PDB file of C-alpha atoms in Angstrom:
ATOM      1  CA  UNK Y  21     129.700  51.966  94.429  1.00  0.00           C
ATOM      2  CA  UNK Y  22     130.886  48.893  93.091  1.00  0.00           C
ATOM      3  CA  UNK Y  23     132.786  45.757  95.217  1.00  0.00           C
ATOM      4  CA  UNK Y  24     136.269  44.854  94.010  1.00  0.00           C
ATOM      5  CA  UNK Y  25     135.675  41.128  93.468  1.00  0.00           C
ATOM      6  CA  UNK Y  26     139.113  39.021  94.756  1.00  0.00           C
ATOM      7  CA  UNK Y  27     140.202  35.745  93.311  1.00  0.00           C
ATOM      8  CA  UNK Y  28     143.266  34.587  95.415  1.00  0.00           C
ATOM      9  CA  UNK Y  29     145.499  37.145  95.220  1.00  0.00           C
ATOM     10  CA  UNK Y  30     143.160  39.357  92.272  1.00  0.00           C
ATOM     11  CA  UNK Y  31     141.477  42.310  93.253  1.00  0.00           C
ATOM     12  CA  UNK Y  32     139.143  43.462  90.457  1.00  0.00           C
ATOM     13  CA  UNK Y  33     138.005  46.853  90.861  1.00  0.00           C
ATOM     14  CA  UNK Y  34     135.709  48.882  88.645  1.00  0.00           C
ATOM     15  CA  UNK Y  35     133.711  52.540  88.655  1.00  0.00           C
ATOM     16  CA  UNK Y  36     131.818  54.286  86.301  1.00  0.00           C
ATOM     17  CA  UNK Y  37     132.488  58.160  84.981  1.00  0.00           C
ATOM     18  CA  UNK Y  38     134.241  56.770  82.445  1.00  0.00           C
ATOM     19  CA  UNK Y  39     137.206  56.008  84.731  1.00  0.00           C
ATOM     20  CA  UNK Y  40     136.816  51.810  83.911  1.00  0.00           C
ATOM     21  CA  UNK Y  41     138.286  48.950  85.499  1.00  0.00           C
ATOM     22  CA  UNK Y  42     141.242  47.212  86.630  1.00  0.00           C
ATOM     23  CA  UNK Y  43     142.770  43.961  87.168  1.00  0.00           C
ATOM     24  CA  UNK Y  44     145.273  44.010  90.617  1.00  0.00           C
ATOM     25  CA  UNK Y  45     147.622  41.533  91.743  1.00  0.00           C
ATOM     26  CA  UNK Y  46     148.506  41.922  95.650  1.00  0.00           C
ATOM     27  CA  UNK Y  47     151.235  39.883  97.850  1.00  0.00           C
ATOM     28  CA  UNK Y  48     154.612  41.248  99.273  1.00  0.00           C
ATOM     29  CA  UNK Y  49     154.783  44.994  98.377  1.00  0.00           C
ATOM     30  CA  UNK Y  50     152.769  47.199  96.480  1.00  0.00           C
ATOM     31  CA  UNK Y  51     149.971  45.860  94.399  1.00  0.00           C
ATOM     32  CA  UNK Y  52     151.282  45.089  90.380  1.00  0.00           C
ATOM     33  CA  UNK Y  53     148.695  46.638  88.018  1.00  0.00           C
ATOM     34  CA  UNK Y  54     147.842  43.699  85.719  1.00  0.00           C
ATOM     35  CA  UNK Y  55     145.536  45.056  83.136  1.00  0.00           C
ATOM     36  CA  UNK Y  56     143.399  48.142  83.028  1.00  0.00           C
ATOM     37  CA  UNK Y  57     140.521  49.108  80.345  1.00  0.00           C
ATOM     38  CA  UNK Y  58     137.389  51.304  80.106  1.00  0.00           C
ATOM     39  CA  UNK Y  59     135.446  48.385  78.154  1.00  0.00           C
ATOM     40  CA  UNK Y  60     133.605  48.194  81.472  1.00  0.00           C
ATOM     41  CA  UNK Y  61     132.590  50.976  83.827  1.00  0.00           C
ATOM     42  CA  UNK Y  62     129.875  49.588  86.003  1.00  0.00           C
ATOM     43  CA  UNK Y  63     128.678  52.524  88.474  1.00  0.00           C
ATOM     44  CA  UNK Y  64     126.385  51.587  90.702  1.00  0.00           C
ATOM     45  CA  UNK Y  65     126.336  47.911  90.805  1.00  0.00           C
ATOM     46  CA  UNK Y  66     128.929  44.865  91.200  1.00  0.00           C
ATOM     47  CA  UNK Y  67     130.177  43.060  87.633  1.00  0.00           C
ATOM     48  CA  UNK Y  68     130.043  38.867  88.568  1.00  0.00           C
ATOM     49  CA  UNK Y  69     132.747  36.495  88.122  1.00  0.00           C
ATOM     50  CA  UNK Y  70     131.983  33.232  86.618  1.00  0.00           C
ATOM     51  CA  UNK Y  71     133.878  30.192  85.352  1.00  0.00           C
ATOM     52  CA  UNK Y  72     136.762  32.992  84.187  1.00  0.00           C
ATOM     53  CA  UNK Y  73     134.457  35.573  82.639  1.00  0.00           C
ATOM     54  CA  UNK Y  74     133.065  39.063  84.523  1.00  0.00           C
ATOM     55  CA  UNK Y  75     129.765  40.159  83.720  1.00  0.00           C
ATOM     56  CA  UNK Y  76     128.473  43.800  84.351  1.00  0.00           C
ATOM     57  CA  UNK Y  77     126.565  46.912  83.701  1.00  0.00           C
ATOM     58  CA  UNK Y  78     128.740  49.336  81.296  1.00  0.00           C
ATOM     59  CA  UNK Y  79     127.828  52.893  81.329  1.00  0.00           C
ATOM     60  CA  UNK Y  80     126.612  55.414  83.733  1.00  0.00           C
ATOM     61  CA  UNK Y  81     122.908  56.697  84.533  1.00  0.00           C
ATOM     62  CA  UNK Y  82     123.565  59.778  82.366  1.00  0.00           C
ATOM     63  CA  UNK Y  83     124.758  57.779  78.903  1.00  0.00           C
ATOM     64  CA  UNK Y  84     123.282  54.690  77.499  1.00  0.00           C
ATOM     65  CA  UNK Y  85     124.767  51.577  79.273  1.00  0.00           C
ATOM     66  CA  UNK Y  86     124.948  47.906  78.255  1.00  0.00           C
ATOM     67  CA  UNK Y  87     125.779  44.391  79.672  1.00  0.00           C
ATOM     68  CA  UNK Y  88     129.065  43.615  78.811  1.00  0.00           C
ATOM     69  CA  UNK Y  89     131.506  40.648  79.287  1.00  0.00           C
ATOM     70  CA  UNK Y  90     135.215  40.456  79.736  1.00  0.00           C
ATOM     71  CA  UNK Y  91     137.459  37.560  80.431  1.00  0.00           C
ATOM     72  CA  UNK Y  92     138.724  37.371  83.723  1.00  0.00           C
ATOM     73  CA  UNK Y  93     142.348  37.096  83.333  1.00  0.00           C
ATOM     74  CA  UNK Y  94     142.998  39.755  80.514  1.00  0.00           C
ATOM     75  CA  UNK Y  95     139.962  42.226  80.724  1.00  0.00           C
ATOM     76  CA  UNK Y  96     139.064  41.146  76.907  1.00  0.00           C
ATOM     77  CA  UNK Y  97     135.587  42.396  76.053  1.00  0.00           C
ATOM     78  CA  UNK Y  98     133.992  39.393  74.794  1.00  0.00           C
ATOM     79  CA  UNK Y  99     130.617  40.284  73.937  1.00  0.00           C
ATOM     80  CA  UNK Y 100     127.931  43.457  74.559  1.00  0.00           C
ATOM     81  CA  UNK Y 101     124.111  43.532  75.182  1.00  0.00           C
ATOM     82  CA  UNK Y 102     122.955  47.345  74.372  1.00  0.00           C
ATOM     83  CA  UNK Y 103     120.347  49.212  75.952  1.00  0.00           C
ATOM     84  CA  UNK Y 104     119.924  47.309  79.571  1.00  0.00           C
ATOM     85  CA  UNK Y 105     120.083  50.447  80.734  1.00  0.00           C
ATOM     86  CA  UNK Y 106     122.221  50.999  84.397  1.00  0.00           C
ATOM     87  CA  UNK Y 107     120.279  48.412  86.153  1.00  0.00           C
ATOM     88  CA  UNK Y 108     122.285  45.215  87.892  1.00  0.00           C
ATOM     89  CA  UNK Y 109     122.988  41.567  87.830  1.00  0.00           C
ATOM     90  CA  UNK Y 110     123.126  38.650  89.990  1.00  0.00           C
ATOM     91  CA  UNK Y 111     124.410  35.443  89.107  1.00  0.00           C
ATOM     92  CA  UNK Y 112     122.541  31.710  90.479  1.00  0.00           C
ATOM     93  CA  UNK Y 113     122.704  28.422  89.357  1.00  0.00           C
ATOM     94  CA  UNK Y 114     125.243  29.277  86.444  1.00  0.00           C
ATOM     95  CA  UNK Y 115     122.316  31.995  85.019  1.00  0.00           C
ATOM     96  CA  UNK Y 116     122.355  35.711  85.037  1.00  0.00           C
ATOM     97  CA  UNK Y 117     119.659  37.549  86.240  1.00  0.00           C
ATOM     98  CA  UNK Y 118     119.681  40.947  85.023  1.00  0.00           C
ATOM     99  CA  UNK Y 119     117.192  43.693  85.790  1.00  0.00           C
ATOM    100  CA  UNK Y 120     117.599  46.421  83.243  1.00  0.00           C
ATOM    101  CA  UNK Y 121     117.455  50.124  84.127  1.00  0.00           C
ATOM    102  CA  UNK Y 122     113.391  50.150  82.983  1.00  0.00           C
ATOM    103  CA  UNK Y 123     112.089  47.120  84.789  1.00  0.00           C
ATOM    104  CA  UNK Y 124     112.749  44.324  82.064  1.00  0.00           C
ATOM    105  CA  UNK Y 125     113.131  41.265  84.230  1.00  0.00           C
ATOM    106  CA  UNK Y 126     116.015  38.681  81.666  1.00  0.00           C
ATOM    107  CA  UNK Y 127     117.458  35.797  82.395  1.00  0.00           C
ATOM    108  CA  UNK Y 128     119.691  33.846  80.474  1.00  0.00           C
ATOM    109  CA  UNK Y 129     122.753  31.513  81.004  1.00  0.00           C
ATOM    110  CA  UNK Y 130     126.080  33.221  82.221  1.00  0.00           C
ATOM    111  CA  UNK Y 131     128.567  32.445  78.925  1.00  0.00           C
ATOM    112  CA  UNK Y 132     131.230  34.117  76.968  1.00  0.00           C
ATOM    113  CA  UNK Y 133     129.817  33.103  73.907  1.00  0.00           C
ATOM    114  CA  UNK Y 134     127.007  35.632  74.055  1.00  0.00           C
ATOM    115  CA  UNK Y 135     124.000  36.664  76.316  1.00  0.00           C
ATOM    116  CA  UNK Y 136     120.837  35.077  74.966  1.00  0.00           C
ATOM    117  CA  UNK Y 137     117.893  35.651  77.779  1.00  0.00           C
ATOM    118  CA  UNK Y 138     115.833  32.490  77.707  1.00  0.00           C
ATOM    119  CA  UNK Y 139     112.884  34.911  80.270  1.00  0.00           C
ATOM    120  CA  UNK Y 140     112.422  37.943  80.086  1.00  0.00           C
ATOM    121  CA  UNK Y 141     109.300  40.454  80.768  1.00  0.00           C
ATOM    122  CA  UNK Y 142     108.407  44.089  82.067  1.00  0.00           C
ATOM    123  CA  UNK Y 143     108.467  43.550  85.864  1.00  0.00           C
ATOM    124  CA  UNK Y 144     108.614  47.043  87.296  1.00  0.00           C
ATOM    125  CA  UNK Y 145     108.285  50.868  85.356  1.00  0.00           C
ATOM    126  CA  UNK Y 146     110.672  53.946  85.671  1.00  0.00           C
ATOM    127  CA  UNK Y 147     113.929  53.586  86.304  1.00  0.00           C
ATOM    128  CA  UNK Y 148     115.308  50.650  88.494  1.00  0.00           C
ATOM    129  CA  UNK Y 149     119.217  50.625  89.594  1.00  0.00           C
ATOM    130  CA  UNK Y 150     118.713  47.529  92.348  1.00  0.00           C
ATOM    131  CA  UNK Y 151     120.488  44.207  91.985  1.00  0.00           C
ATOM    132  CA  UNK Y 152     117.509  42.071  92.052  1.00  0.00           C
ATOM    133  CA  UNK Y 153     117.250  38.962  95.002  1.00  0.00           C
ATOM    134  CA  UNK Y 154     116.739  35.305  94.854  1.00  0.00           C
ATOM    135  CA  UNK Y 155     115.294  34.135  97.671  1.00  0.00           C
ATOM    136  CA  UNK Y 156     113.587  30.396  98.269  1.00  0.00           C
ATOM    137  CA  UNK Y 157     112.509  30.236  94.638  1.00  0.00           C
ATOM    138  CA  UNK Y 158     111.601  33.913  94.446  1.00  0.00           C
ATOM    139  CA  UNK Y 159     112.857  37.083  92.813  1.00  0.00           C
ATOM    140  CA  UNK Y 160     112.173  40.109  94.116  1.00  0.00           C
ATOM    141  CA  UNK Y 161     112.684  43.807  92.050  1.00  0.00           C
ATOM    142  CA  UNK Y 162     112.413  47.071  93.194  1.00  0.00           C
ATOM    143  CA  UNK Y 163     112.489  50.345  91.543  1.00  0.00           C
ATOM    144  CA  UNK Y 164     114.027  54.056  92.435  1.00  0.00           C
ATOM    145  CA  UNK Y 165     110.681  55.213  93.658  1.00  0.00           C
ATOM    146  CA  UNK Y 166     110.173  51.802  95.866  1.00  0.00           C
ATOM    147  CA  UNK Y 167     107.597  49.835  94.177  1.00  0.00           C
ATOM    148  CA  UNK Y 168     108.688  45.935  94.303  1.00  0.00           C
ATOM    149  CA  UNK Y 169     107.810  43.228  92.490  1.00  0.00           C
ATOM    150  CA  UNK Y 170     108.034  39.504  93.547  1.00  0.00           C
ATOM    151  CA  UNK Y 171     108.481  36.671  91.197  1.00  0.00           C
ATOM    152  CA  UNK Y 172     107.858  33.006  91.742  1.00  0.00           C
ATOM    153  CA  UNK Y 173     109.743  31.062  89.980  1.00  0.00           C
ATOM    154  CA  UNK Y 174     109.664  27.478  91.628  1.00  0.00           C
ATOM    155  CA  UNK Y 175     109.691  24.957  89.471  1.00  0.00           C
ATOM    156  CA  UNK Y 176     105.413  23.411  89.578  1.00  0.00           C
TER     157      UNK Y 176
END
């Protein structure tokens, strides 16, 4: 369920049952296979691309899944974040916001050197596998069963 994400002439695509990802370069003739690895296999939601690095939900909603990111340009795992569950991502402002596959609401700056949430809290219960949505200075979650939260988070 997963978008490729395209850089130029990149593809990135990506699926989960443990198929993995792949790196694609297109242009005259067939598309060259750049690099391919199962470090991330992000089923139902998109990874992100920022400033060179992917980050995305590894693991299907059957096996524990984690946040993981890879570089860009070589698929090179560069750091894990266990038990987010197979919730989703967004990226704004240079931060991810990740809702985990139980309702914990993180955010935390989008870099390679690690993923350190400065917010997080319980937003929603049961299991949640929407990308969550910034909107005028609001967030809004939503679980599998429908309930939705919304967040303000304007600056006073």
């Amino acid at each position: 369920a997963a978008d490729p994400i395209v850089q130029g002439d990149l593809v990135f695509i990506c699926t989960g049952y443990g198929k993995g990802a792949a790196m694609l370069k297109t242009g005259a003739g067939q598309p060259q296979e750049l690099w391919k690895t199962k470090a991330l296999r992000t089923q139902l939601n998109p990874a992100v691309l920022v400033d060179g690095h992917l980050y995305g939900v590894d693991g299907d909603t059957t096996s524990p899944a984690s946040l993981k990111c890879l570089e860009f340009a070589t698929g090179t795992e560069k750091w894990e974040f266990p038990k987010v569950g197979s919730g989703a991502l967004i990226v704004a402002g240079g931060r991810l916001i990740v809702l985990s596959g139980t309702g914990e609401l993180m955010v935390a700056p989008a870099s390679p050197a690690g993923f350190k949430p400065t917010a997080r809290a319980q937003v929603l219960q049961g299991k949640c596998w929407t990308s969550p949505v910034l909107a005028n200075g609001r967030i809004f979650c939503r679980s599998v069963p429908g309930d939705v939260v919304c967040l303000d988070v304007r600056k006073p």
